[in-house]
mmCIF file of C-alpha atoms in Angstrom:
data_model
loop_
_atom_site.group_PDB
_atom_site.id
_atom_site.type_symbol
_atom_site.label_atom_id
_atom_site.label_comp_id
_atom_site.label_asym_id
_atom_site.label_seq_id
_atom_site.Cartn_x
_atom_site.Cartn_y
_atom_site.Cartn_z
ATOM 1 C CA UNK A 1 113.070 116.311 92.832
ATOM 2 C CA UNK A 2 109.778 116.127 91.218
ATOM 3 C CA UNK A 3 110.512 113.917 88.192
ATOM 4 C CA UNK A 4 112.294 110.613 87.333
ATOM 5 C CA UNK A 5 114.460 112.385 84.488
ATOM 6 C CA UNK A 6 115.314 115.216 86.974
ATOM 7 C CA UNK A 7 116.423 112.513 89.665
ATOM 8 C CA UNK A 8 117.931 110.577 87.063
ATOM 9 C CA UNK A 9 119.617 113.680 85.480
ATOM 10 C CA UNK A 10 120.986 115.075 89.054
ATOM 11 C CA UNK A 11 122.120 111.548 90.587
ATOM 12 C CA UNK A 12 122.450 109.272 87.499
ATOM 13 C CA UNK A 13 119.762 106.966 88.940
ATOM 14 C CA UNK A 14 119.320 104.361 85.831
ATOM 15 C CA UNK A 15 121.604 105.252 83.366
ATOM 16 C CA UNK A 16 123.953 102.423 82.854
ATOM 17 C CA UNK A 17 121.526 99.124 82.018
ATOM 18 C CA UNK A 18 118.264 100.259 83.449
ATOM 19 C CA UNK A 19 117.662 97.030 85.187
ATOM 20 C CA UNK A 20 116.880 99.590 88.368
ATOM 21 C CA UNK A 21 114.605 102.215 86.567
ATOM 22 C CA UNK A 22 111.136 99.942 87.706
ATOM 23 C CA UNK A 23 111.887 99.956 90.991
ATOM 24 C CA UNK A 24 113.101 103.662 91.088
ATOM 25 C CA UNK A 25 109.535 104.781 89.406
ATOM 26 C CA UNK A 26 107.377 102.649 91.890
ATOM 27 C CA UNK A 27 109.605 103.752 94.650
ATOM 28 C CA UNK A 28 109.257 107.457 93.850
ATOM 29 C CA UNK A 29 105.312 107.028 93.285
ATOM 30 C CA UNK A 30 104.424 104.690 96.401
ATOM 31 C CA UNK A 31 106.602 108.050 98.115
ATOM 32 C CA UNK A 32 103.915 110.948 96.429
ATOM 33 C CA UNK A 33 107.168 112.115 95.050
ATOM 34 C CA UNK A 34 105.795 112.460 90.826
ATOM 35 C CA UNK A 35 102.388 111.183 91.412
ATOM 36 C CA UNK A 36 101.827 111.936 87.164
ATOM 37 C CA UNK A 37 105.572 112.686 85.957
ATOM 38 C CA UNK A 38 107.470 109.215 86.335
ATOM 39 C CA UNK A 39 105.353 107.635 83.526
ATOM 40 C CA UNK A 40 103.038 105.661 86.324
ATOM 41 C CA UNK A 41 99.153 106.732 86.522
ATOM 42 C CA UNK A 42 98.574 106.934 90.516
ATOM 43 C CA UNK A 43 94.730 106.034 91.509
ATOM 44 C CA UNK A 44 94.877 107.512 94.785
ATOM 45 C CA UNK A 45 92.854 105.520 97.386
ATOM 46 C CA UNK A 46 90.318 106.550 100.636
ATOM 47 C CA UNK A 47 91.951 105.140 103.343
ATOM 48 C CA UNK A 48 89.676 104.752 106.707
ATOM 49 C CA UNK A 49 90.580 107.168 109.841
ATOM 50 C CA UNK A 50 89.651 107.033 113.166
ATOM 51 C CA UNK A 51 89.941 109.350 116.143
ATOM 52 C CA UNK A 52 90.556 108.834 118.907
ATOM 53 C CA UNK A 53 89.520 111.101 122.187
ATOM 54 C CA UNK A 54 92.353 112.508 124.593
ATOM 55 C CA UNK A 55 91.564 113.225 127.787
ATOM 56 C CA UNK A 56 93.673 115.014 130.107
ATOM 57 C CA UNK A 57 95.062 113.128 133.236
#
């Protein structure tokens, strides 16, 4: 599902009070899931890598 109001339409997610609609939105951007369609704007952010060598026993 790549929207709230698809996930919402499909598994009525939020649809009696709404007290759970937040948490459903953050949930489905901290996932990647609608980075722009669950009414969030996502700042993506560098995160540092390292690598580390292998060596064969």
């Amino acid at each position: 599902m790549d929207s709230f109001d698809e996930l919402q339409f499909e598994l009525g997610v939020a649809s009696c009070c709404g007290k759970c609609a937040e948490s459903v939105r953050d949930v489905m951007m901290q996932s990647g899931v609608c980075a722009s369609r669950c009414g969030f704007e996502h700042h993506p952010q560098a995160v540092p890598l390292t690598f580390y060598e292998r060596k064969a026993a």
